[in-house]
Coordinates of C-alpha atoms and ligand atoms in Angstrom, one line a residue:
M12 CA -24.9 2.0 26.8
S13 CA -26.6 4.5 24.7
F14 CA -25.0 7.6 22.6
D15 CA -26.5 10.5 20.4
H16 CA -24.6 9.6 16.7
P17 CA -24.3 12.5 14.7
S18 CA -25.9 10.2 11.6
F19 CA -28.3 8.0 13.3
G20 CA -29.2 9.6 16.6
R21 CA -29.8 8.0 19.2
I22 CA -28.0 4.2 19.6
D23 CA -29.1 1.8 22.0
E24 CA -27.0 -1.1 23.3
S25 CA -28.7 -3.6 20.8
R26 CA -28.4 -1.5 17.5
T27 CA -25.6 -2.5 15.1
I28 CA -24.9 0.0 12.3
I29 CA -24.0 -2.4 9.1
F30 CA -21.1 -0.7 7.2
D31 CA -20.8 -2.2 3.8
T32 CA -17.3 -1.7 1.9
T33 CA -18.1 -3.8 -1.0
L34 CA -17.6 -1.0 -2.8
R35 CA -14.1 0.0 -1.6
D36 CA -12.1 -2.7 0.2
G37 CA -14.0 -5.0 -2.2
E38 CA -13.4 -3.3 -5.2
Q39 CA -9.8 -2.7 -4.5
S40 CA -9.3 -6.6 -5.1
P41 CA -7.8 -7.9 -7.9
G42 CA -10.5 -8.2 -11.0
F43 CA -13.0 -6.6 -8.8
S44 CA -13.3 -3.0 -10.2
M45 CA -16.7 -1.8 -11.1
N46 CA -17.5 1.1 -13.6
L47 CA -19.6 4.3 -12.3
E48 CA -22.6 3.0 -13.8
E49 CA -22.1 -0.7 -11.7
K50 CA -21.0 1.1 -8.5
L51 CA -24.3 3.2 -8.5
R52 CA -26.5 0.3 -9.2
M53 CA -24.8 -1.5 -6.1
A54 CA -24.9 1.4 -4.1
E55 CA -28.6 1.8 -4.6
S56 CA -29.3 -1.8 -4.1
L57 CA -27.1 -1.8 -1.0
S58 CA -28.8 1.1 0.4
D59 CA -32.4 -0.9 -0.5
L60 CA -30.9 -3.9 1.5
G61 CA -30.8 -1.6 4.9
V62 CA -27.2 -1.0 4.8
D63 CA -26.4 1.8 7.3
V64 CA -23.2 2.9 6.0
I65 CA -22.1 2.7 2.4
E66 CA -18.1 3.1 2.2
A67 CA -18.3 4.1 -1.6
G68 CA -14.6 4.6 -2.6
F69 CA -10.9 6.3 -1.9
P70 CA -11.7 9.7 -3.6
V71 CA -8.0 10.9 -3.6
A72 CA -6.9 7.4 -5.5
S73 CA -8.1 8.5 -8.9
K74 CA -10.3 10.5 -10.3
G75 CA -13.0 7.7 -11.3
D76 CA -12.7 7.3 -7.5
F77 CA -13.9 10.6 -6.5
E78 CA -16.7 10.7 -9.3
S79 CA -18.1 7.6 -8.1
V80 CA -18.2 8.5 -4.7
N81 CA -19.5 12.1 -5.6
E82 CA -22.4 10.8 -7.6
I83 CA -23.0 8.0 -4.6
A84 CA -23.7 10.7 -2.6
K85 CA -25.8 12.9 -5.0
V86 CA -28.5 9.9 -5.2
V87 CA -28.3 7.8 -2.1
R88 CA -30.5 8.8 0.2
D89 CA -31.0 6.1 2.9
S90 CA -27.6 5.2 3.8
V91 CA -24.6 7.5 5.0
V92 CA -22.1 7.8 2.1
C93 CA -18.7 7.3 3.2
A94 CA -15.1 8.0 2.1
L95 CA -11.5 6.6 2.9
A96 CA -9.0 9.1 3.3
R97 CA -5.2 8.5 4.8
S98 CA -5.1 10.5 8.4
G99 CA -1.6 11.9 6.8
G100 CA -2.1 12.1 3.2
K101 CA -1.6 15.3 1.7
N102 CA -4.9 15.7 -0.3
D103 CA -6.9 12.9 0.9
I104 CA -9.4 14.6 3.6
Q105 CA -10.1 17.7 1.4
A106 CA -11.0 15.1 -1.5
A107 CA -13.0 12.8 0.6
G108 CA -14.9 16.1 2.3
E109 CA -15.5 17.0 -1.3
A110 CA -16.5 14.2 -2.8
I111 CA -19.2 13.5 -0.1
A112 CA -20.2 17.3 0.1
P113 CA -23.6 16.3 -1.8
A114 CA -24.5 13.2 0.7
E115 CA -27.6 13.8 3.1
R116 CA -25.5 12.0 5.6
G117 CA -21.6 11.7 4.7
R118 CA -19.0 10.3 6.4
I119 CA -15.1 10.5 6.4
H120 CA -13.4 7.5 7.3
N121 CA -9.4 8.1 8.0
F122 CA -6.8 5.7 8.9
I123 CA -3.2 5.3 9.8
S124 CA -1.2 2.2 10.7
T125 CA -0.4 2.1 14.3
S126 CA 1.3 -1.3 15.0
P127 CA 4.9 -1.5 15.5
L128 CA 5.8 -3.5 12.3
H129 CA 3.9 -1.0 10.0
M130 CA 5.2 2.3 11.7
K131 CA 8.7 0.8 11.4
Y132 CA 8.7 -0.2 7.8
K133 CA 5.6 0.9 6.1
L134 CA 5.6 4.4 7.7
R135 CA 8.9 5.0 8.7
M136 CA 7.3 7.0 11.8
E137 CA 7.6 7.1 15.3
P138 CA 4.8 6.4 17.3
E139 CA 4.6 9.8 18.6
T140 CA 4.4 11.4 15.0
V141 CA 1.8 8.6 14.4
L142 CA -0.2 10.3 17.2
E143 CA 0.1 14.1 16.0
I144 CA -1.2 12.6 12.8
I145 CA -4.2 11.0 14.3
T146 CA -5.1 14.4 15.9
E147 CA -4.7 16.4 12.8
G148 CA -6.5 14.1 10.7
N149 CA -9.7 13.8 12.9
R150 CA -9.9 17.7 13.1
K151 CA -9.6 18.2 9.5
A152 CA -12.1 15.6 8.7
R153 CA -14.6 17.5 11.7
Q154 CA -14.3 20.5 9.0
Y155 CA -16.2 18.5 6.7
T156 CA -18.9 16.8 8.5
D157 CA -19.8 15.8 12.1
D158 CA -19.6 12.1 11.4
V159 CA -15.9 10.8 11.4
E160 CA -14.6 7.5 11.6
W161 CA -11.1 6.6 12.4
S162 CA -9.3 3.5 11.7
A163 CA -6.1 1.7 13.6
E164 CA -5.0 0.1 10.3
D165 CA -3.4 -3.3 11.5
G166 CA -5.2 -2.4 14.8
S167 CA -5.1 -6.2 15.8
R168 CA -1.3 -6.3 16.1
T169 CA -0.9 -2.9 18.0
E170 CA 0.8 -2.9 21.2
P171 CA -2.3 -2.7 23.8
D172 CA -1.0 0.6 25.8
F173 CA -0.4 2.8 22.4
L174 CA -3.7 1.5 20.7
C175 CA -5.5 3.0 24.0
R176 CA -3.5 6.4 23.4
C177 CA -4.1 6.4 19.7
V178 CA -8.0 5.8 20.3
E179 CA -8.0 8.6 23.0
A180 CA -6.3 10.8 20.7
A181 CA -8.8 10.1 17.8
I182 CA -11.9 10.6 20.0
R183 CA -10.5 13.9 21.6
A184 CA -9.5 15.1 17.7
G185 CA -13.6 14.3 16.9
A186 CA -13.9 10.9 15.7
T187 CA -17.3 9.6 16.5
T188 CA -16.5 5.8 15.2
I189 CA -13.2 4.0 16.1
N190 CA -12.5 1.0 13.9
I191 CA -9.9 -1.5 14.9
P192 CA -9.5 -3.4 11.6
D193 CA -7.5 -6.8 12.0
T194 CA -6.2 -6.0 8.6
V195 CA -4.2 -9.1 7.9
G196 CA -6.5 -11.6 9.3
Y197 CA -4.3 -13.0 11.9
A198 CA -6.9 -12.5 14.9
T199 CA -8.6 -15.2 16.8
P200 CA -12.3 -14.4 18.3
E201 CA -10.6 -14.2 21.7
D202 CA -8.0 -11.5 20.5
M203 CA -10.7 -9.4 19.3
E204 CA -13.3 -9.8 22.0
R205 CA -10.3 -8.7 24.4
I206 CA -9.0 -5.6 22.6
F207 CA -12.7 -4.1 22.3
S208 CA -13.4 -5.1 25.6
M209 CA -10.2 -3.3 27.2
L210 CA -10.5 -0.3 24.6
R211 CA -13.9 0.3 26.5
T212 CA -13.0 0.1 29.8
R213 CA -9.3 1.9 29.6
V214 CA -10.2 4.7 27.2
P215 CA -11.5 8.2 28.2
G216 CA -14.4 8.9 26.1
A217 CA -14.9 5.2 25.1
D218 CA -18.5 5.4 25.8
E219 CA -19.1 8.3 23.7
V220 CA -18.4 6.8 20.6
I221 CA -19.5 3.3 18.4
F222 CA -16.6 1.1 18.3
S223 CA -16.1 -0.9 15.2
A224 CA -14.7 -4.3 13.7
H225 CA -13.3 -5.0 10.3
N226 CA -11.9 -8.1 10.0
H227 CA -10.2 -10.1 7.2
N228 CA -10.6 -13.7 6.2
D229 CA -6.7 -14.8 5.7
L230 CA -7.6 -17.3 8.2
G231 CA -11.0 -18.2 7.3
L232 CA -12.3 -16.3 10.8
A233 CA -13.4 -13.0 9.6
V234 CA -17.2 -13.8 10.6
A235 CA -16.2 -15.4 13.9
N236 CA -14.0 -12.5 15.0
T237 CA -16.8 -10.1 14.0
L238 CA -19.2 -12.0 16.1
A239 CA -16.5 -12.0 19.0
S240 CA -15.9 -8.3 18.4
L241 CA -19.7 -7.5 19.0
R242 CA -19.3 -9.4 22.4
G243 CA -16.6 -7.2 23.4
G244 CA -18.7 -4.3 22.8
A245 CA -18.1 -3.2 18.9
R246 CA -21.5 -2.1 17.3
Q247 CA -20.6 -1.2 13.9
I248 CA -19.9 -4.4 11.5
E249 CA -17.7 -3.4 8.5
C250 CA -18.6 -6.3 5.8
T251 CA -18.6 -6.7 2.1
I252 CA -21.1 -8.7 -0.3
N253 CA -19.7 -12.3 -0.8
G254 CA -17.0 -11.4 1.4
I255 CA -15.0 -9.9 -1.3
G256 CA -11.8 -8.0 -0.4
E257 CA -8.0 -7.5 -0.3
R258 CA -6.9 -11.1 -0.5
A259 CA -8.9 -13.6 1.2
G260 CA -11.4 -11.0 1.8
N261 CA -13.5 -9.3 4.5
A262 CA -16.3 -10.7 6.5
A263 CA -19.6 -11.7 4.3
L264 CA -22.2 -9.4 5.1
E265 CA -24.9 -11.9 4.5
E266 CA -23.3 -14.3 6.8
I267 CA -22.8 -12.0 9.7
V268 CA -26.3 -10.9 9.6
M269 CA -27.8 -14.5 9.2
A270 CA -25.8 -15.5 12.2
I271 CA -27.1 -12.5 14.2
R272 CA -30.8 -13.7 13.0
T273 CA -30.6 -17.4 13.5
R274 CA -28.6 -17.4 16.9
H275 CA -30.6 -14.3 18.2
D276 CA -30.2 -16.0 21.6
Q277 CA -26.6 -15.7 21.6
F278 CA -26.2 -12.6 19.6
P279 CA -29.4 -10.1 20.5
Y280 CA -28.8 -7.2 18.1
R281 CA -30.7 -5.3 15.8
N282 CA -29.8 -4.3 12.3
R283 CA -31.5 -2.9 9.4
I284 CA -31.3 -5.2 6.7
V285 CA -33.9 -6.8 4.8
T286 CA -32.5 -10.3 4.8
E287 CA -34.9 -11.5 1.6
K288 CA -32.8 -9.5 -0.5
L289 CA -29.6 -11.0 0.4
L290 CA -29.3 -13.3 -2.6
R291 CA -30.4 -11.0 -5.3
L292 CA -27.2 -8.5 -3.8
S293 CA -24.9 -11.6 -4.1
R294 CA -26.3 -12.6 -7.3
M295 CA -25.9 -8.7 -9.1
L296 CA -22.4 -8.6 -7.2
A297 CA -21.4 -12.1 -9.3
T298 CA -22.8 -11.0 -12.5
T299 CA -21.2 -7.7 -12.1
T300 CA -17.8 -8.9 -11.4
G301 CA -17.6 -12.1 -12.9
F302 CA -16.9 -14.0 -9.8
D303 CA -19.1 -16.4 -8.9
V304 CA -19.6 -17.3 -5.1
Q305 CA -18.3 -21.5 -4.7
P306 CA -21.3 -23.8 -4.6
N307 CA -21.3 -24.7 -0.8
K308 CA -20.7 -20.7 0.1
A309 CA -23.0 -20.1 3.7
I310 CA -26.3 -18.4 3.0
V311 CA -25.8 -17.8 -1.1
G312 CA -24.2 -20.6 -2.5
R313 CA -26.1 -22.8 -4.9
N314 CA -26.0 -25.9 -2.9
A315 CA -26.7 -23.7 0.3
F316 CA -30.4 -25.0 0.7
A317 CA -30.0 -27.9 -1.6
H318 CA -30.5 -31.8 -0.2
E319 CA -28.8 -34.4 -1.9
S320 CA -28.8 -37.1 0.1
G321 CA -31.9 -39.4 0.2
I322 CA -32.1 -39.4 4.0
H323 CA -32.0 -35.8 4.4
Q324 CA -34.4 -35.1 1.6
D325 CA -37.0 -37.2 3.4
G326 CA -36.3 -35.5 6.7
V327 CA -36.6 -32.2 4.7
L328 CA -40.1 -33.1 3.5
K329 CA -41.2 -34.4 6.7
N330 CA -39.9 -31.3 8.3
A331 CA -37.9 -28.6 6.9
A332 CA -36.2 -27.8 10.6
T333 CA -34.7 -31.4 10.6
Y334 CA -31.8 -30.4 8.0
E335 CA -32.5 -26.3 7.7
I336 CA -31.6 -24.1 10.4
M337 CA -32.7 -21.0 8.4
M338 CA -35.8 -20.8 5.9
P339 CA -34.6 -20.4 2.0
E340 CA -37.2 -17.9 1.5
S341 CA -35.5 -15.6 4.5
V342 CA -32.6 -14.9 2.2
G343 CA -34.3 -14.6 -0.9
W344 CA -34.3 -18.1 -2.4
S345 CA -37.6 -18.9 -3.9
K346 CA -39.9 -21.7 -2.8
S347 CA -40.2 -23.4 -6.1
S348 CA -37.2 -22.1 -8.8
L349 CA -39.2 -23.4 -11.9
V350 CA -40.8 -20.3 -12.7
M351 CA -42.0 -19.3 -16.7
G352 CA -42.3 -20.7 -19.8
K353 CA -42.8 -19.6 -23.7
H354 CA -46.7 -19.1 -22.9
S355 CA -45.8 -16.3 -19.7
G356 CA -46.7 -12.7 -21.1
R357 CA -45.4 -9.4 -20.5
A358 CA -47.4 -8.9 -17.3
A359 CA -46.1 -12.2 -15.5
F360 CA -42.6 -11.3 -16.8
R361 CA -43.0 -7.9 -14.9
D362 CA -44.3 -9.7 -11.8
K363 CA -41.7 -12.0 -11.6
L364 CA -39.0 -9.3 -12.1
V365 CA -40.4 -7.4 -8.9
A366 CA -40.2 -10.7 -7.4
L367 CA -36.9 -11.2 -8.1
G368 CA -35.9 -7.5 -7.0
Y369 CA -35.7 -6.1 -10.5
G370 CA -38.6 -3.5 -10.0
T371 CA -36.9 -0.3 -11.2
L372 CA -36.5 -1.3 -14.7
G373 CA -37.2 1.3 -17.5
D374 CA -39.7 0.6 -20.3
N375 CA -36.7 -0.1 -22.9
Q376 CA -35.1 -2.5 -20.6
L377 CA -37.8 -4.4 -19.8
N378 CA -39.0 -4.3 -23.4
E379 CA -35.7 -5.5 -24.5
A380 CA -35.4 -8.2 -21.6
F381 CA -39.1 -9.5 -22.3
S382 CA -38.1 -10.2 -26.0
R383 CA -34.7 -12.0 -24.9
F384 CA -36.8 -14.3 -22.3
K385 CA -39.3 -15.2 -25.3
D386 CA -36.5 -15.8 -27.2
L387 CA -35.2 -18.0 -24.5
A388 CA -38.4 -19.8 -23.8
D389 CA -38.7 -20.5 -27.4
R390 CA -35.5 -22.6 -27.4
K391 CA -35.4 -24.3 -23.4
K392 CA -37.6 -26.3 -22.3
V393 CA -37.7 -24.8 -18.7
V394 CA -37.3 -21.1 -17.5
Y395 CA -35.6 -20.9 -13.9
D396 CA -35.1 -17.9 -11.9
E397 CA -31.6 -18.0 -12.5
D398 CA -32.0 -18.0 -16.1
I399 CA -34.0 -14.7 -16.0
I400 CA -31.6 -13.0 -13.2
A401 CA -29.0 -13.9 -15.6
L402 CA -30.8 -12.5 -18.7
V403 CA -31.5 -9.2 -17.2
D404 CA -28.7 -8.7 -15.4
D405 CA -27.1 -9.2 -18.7
E406 CA -29.4 -6.3 -20.4
V407 CA -29.1 -3.8 -17.7
R408 CA -25.3 -3.5 -18.0
D409 CA -23.8 -0.7 -19.4
H410 CA -23.3 -1.2 -23.3
A411 CA -22.6 2.3 -23.5
R412 CA -20.5 2.9 -26.7
I413 CA -20.7 -0.8 -28.1
R414 CA -23.4 -2.8 -28.3
F415 CA -24.3 -6.4 -29.6
L416 CA -26.9 -6.8 -32.3
S417 CA -26.1 -10.1 -33.9
L418 CA -23.8 -13.1 -34.9
E419 CA -23.8 -15.8 -37.2
V420 CA -21.0 -18.3 -36.9
S421 CA -19.8 -21.6 -38.8
A422 CA -17.5 -23.9 -37.7
G423 CA -17.0 -27.9 -37.4
S424 CA -14.5 -30.3 -37.9
K425 CA -14.3 -30.2 -41.6
R426 CA -13.9 -26.1 -42.3
Q427 CA -12.3 -23.0 -40.2
A428 CA -14.4 -21.6 -38.4
E429 CA -15.9 -18.2 -39.5
A430 CA -17.8 -15.5 -37.5
T431 CA -20.0 -12.7 -39.1
L432 CA -20.5 -9.8 -36.3
E433 CA -23.2 -6.7 -36.3
I434 CA -22.6 -4.3 -33.3
E435 CA -23.2 -0.6 -32.7
V436 CA -20.2 1.7 -32.4
D437 CA -21.5 5.2 -30.8
G438 CA -25.0 4.4 -32.6
E439 CA -23.4 3.3 -35.9
L440 CA -24.0 -0.1 -37.4
V441 CA -20.6 -1.9 -38.0
E442 CA -20.6 -5.2 -39.7
S443 CA -17.6 -7.7 -39.9
T444 CA -16.3 -11.4 -40.6
A445 CA -13.6 -12.9 -39.8
N446 CA -11.6 -16.2 -39.6
G447 CA -10.5 -18.1 -36.6
N448 CA -9.3 -21.2 -34.9
G449 CA -12.6 -22.3 -33.5
P450 CA -16.0 -20.4 -33.4
V451 CA -15.1 -18.4 -30.3
D452 CA -11.7 -17.0 -31.8
A453 CA -13.3 -16.3 -35.2
E454 CA -16.0 -14.0 -33.3
F455 CA -13.2 -12.3 -31.2
N456 CA -11.4 -11.7 -34.5
A457 CA -14.6 -10.2 -35.8
I458 CA -15.0 -7.9 -32.7
R459 CA -11.3 -6.8 -33.4
S460 CA -11.7 -5.7 -36.8
A461 CA -15.3 -4.1 -36.5
F462 CA -13.7 -2.2 -33.3
P463 CA -9.9 -1.9 -33.6
H464 CA -8.0 -2.2 -30.3
E465 CA -4.7 -3.6 -28.5
A466 CA -5.9 -5.1 -25.5
R467 CA -5.1 -8.9 -24.4
L468 CA -7.4 -11.6 -24.2
A469 CA -6.4 -12.9 -20.6
L470 CA -9.4 -15.1 -19.3
Y471 CA -12.1 -16.7 -20.9
S472 CA -14.2 -18.7 -19.4
V473 CA -17.5 -20.4 -19.8
G474 CA -20.3 -21.9 -17.1
A475 CA -23.7 -23.2 -17.2
V476 CA -26.7 -20.8 -15.6
T477 CA -28.4 -23.7 -14.6
E478 CA -28.3 -27.6 -15.3
G479 CA -29.2 -29.6 -18.8
T480 CA -27.8 -29.2 -22.3
D481 CA -30.2 -26.7 -23.0
A482 CA -29.1 -24.2 -20.0
Q483 CA -27.9 -20.9 -20.7
A484 CA -24.2 -20.4 -20.8
R485 CA -22.5 -17.4 -18.5
T486 CA -19.2 -16.3 -19.9
S487 CA -16.4 -14.3 -18.3
V488 CA -13.9 -12.5 -20.4
R489 CA -11.2 -10.7 -18.6
L490 CA -9.1 -8.0 -21.1
E491 CA -5.8 -6.6 -20.5
E492 CA -4.5 -3.1 -21.6
D493 CA -1.4 -1.0 -20.3
G494 CA -1.6 -3.2 -17.1
K495 CA -5.4 -2.6 -16.6
L496 CA -7.5 -5.6 -16.3
V497 CA -11.5 -5.6 -16.9
D498 CA -14.1 -8.2 -16.8
G499 CA -17.1 -8.5 -18.6
Q500 CA -19.9 -10.9 -18.4
G501 CA -22.6 -12.3 -20.8
A502 CA -25.2 -14.7 -20.7
D503 CA -27.2 -16.4 -23.6
A504 CA -28.9 -20.0 -24.4
D505 CA -26.3 -19.8 -27.3
T506 CA -22.7 -20.1 -25.9
V507 CA -21.2 -18.4 -29.1
V508 CA -23.5 -15.6 -28.4
S509 CA -22.7 -15.1 -24.9
A510 CA -19.4 -14.8 -25.1
V511 CA -19.7 -12.1 -27.9
R512 CA -21.9 -10.3 -25.4
A513 CA -19.1 -11.0 -22.8
Y514 CA -16.6 -9.3 -24.7
V515 CA -18.4 -6.7 -25.8
H516 CA -19.0 -5.9 -22.0
A517 CA -15.5 -6.1 -20.9
L518 CA -14.4 -3.5 -24.0
N519 CA -17.1 -1.0 -22.8
K520 CA -15.6 -1.3 -19.2
L521 CA -12.0 -0.5 -21.0
L522 CA -13.5 2.3 -22.9
V523 CA -14.8 3.8 -19.2
K524 CA -11.3 3.0 -17.6
R525 CA -9.3 4.8 -20.4
T526 CA -11.0 7.6 -19.8
R527 CA -10.5 7.7 -16.0
A528 CA -7.0 9.3 -14.9
E529 CA -3.9 6.8 -13.0
P530 CA -4.1 6.5 -9.6
E531 CA -1.6 7.8 -7.8
A532 CA 0.7 5.6 -5.7
I533 CA -1.3 4.8 -2.5
G534 CA 0.6 4.2 0.7
A535 CA -0.4 5.4 4.2
Ligands
KIV630 O1 -7.7 -3.5 6.3 C1 -7.9 -2.4 6.8 O2 -7.0 -2.1 7.6 C2 -8.5 -1.4 5.9 C3 -8.4 0.1 6.7 C4 -8.4 0.9 5.5 C5 -9.6 0.3 7.2 O3 -9.4 -1.7 5.0
ZN631 ZN1 -9.6 -3.9 5.0

């Protein structure tokens, strides 16, 4: 099998296309929303990671989505920028086409449901109408770009003969990638392998297109189903960083890529991912969205390479291969996580940032981050990579309108807590003092008085970045306003300061969200 792809040129049997949908399927799941700046930063980092296609959003859904796809299309050069559209949506394909227009290589991904259940209850359409829409949608998409993907939503539960007809219609109308999602995470690896083998043997024109796998994780089978899809002949993998996505999420990019790399004997496929950057991307997403990965998460979890039992430690010291199937460094863990102290200078700090993947930090951000690092090193015995990552992620976040400057809190068992806060709002210094039921309540009241707003605090949680009582605190704050949710994060050696940073971060995100139009109701 080899074929000329509009965006990738000649593709041979062993090449797999990594299609990341963190910014679309991932971002649309509850609590994972990102603002424009965060999406741009993620997109640039995904491109730097070696992702072939970045699905940047669903432009017709809202002005904000359109804008982020459009801005990503302007800056990303090494990856194809893709926009989602309903095959039969009124303005979907036009919006997607306009959003990706500035891209060097742009793709429109259009989809419609094909399973009996979805056609009858969701679409209320006859199969013949769905076939017509597939033809129309793909033809229309081809007017904007030669790189067109079509998806059979709920494809894994679609009746095989009808699925073949749909795929044939999409290919005839100009689709160059055919995606068969396991939308509800119901399929098994055997199902997915069989579906792709069947389509490749039965559908006319199948050898002229790339087949693509998009597996959800409702039964914890997303990665296994993706690997089985490759065996069946799929050569595009749709996945997300940390496996985020609708409900139980999508197949995790880092797990698939490392499974292929580690078991190359069984999966002899190539991709462009720089695996040493996987951990950095995982961390970046976790800090941006406020959702940490579980400690035992494969590849990027805190314990993924930690050996606690004496027998294991002894084995690893004698020969790492006894208990490690991959080298920790191959996914970005550093050999020794103890890094810097209060005597480290700016040059060493900059080198460390480059090693951690923050080479593009501007001078102002570097100066701010360095002064916070010095402050931390004064207070904390040892500074770990995790501390630096938390601190820098905090620094590079968008503090657009409101900036935290300083905080003083007095609290204890004998008096009511009082917080005095200084923030900058649109460049103006604002100071306020407030009392509260404990230090955090007092400081949140102080923020409300310095910058009056109606948003409700929907979640407040604190965790430690590393171990020990001098560890930095990482705080997540969720605010809710008119049904809109935003999450903010903050990190600091002082728990109460990290809480203010998180609140201010969330508030800035809320202000961005306020300026966006309401999404129109989406239903394919
Ligand atoms: O899960 C799914 O079916 C999707 C499609 C829009 C591709 O995300
Ligand atoms: Zn999906």
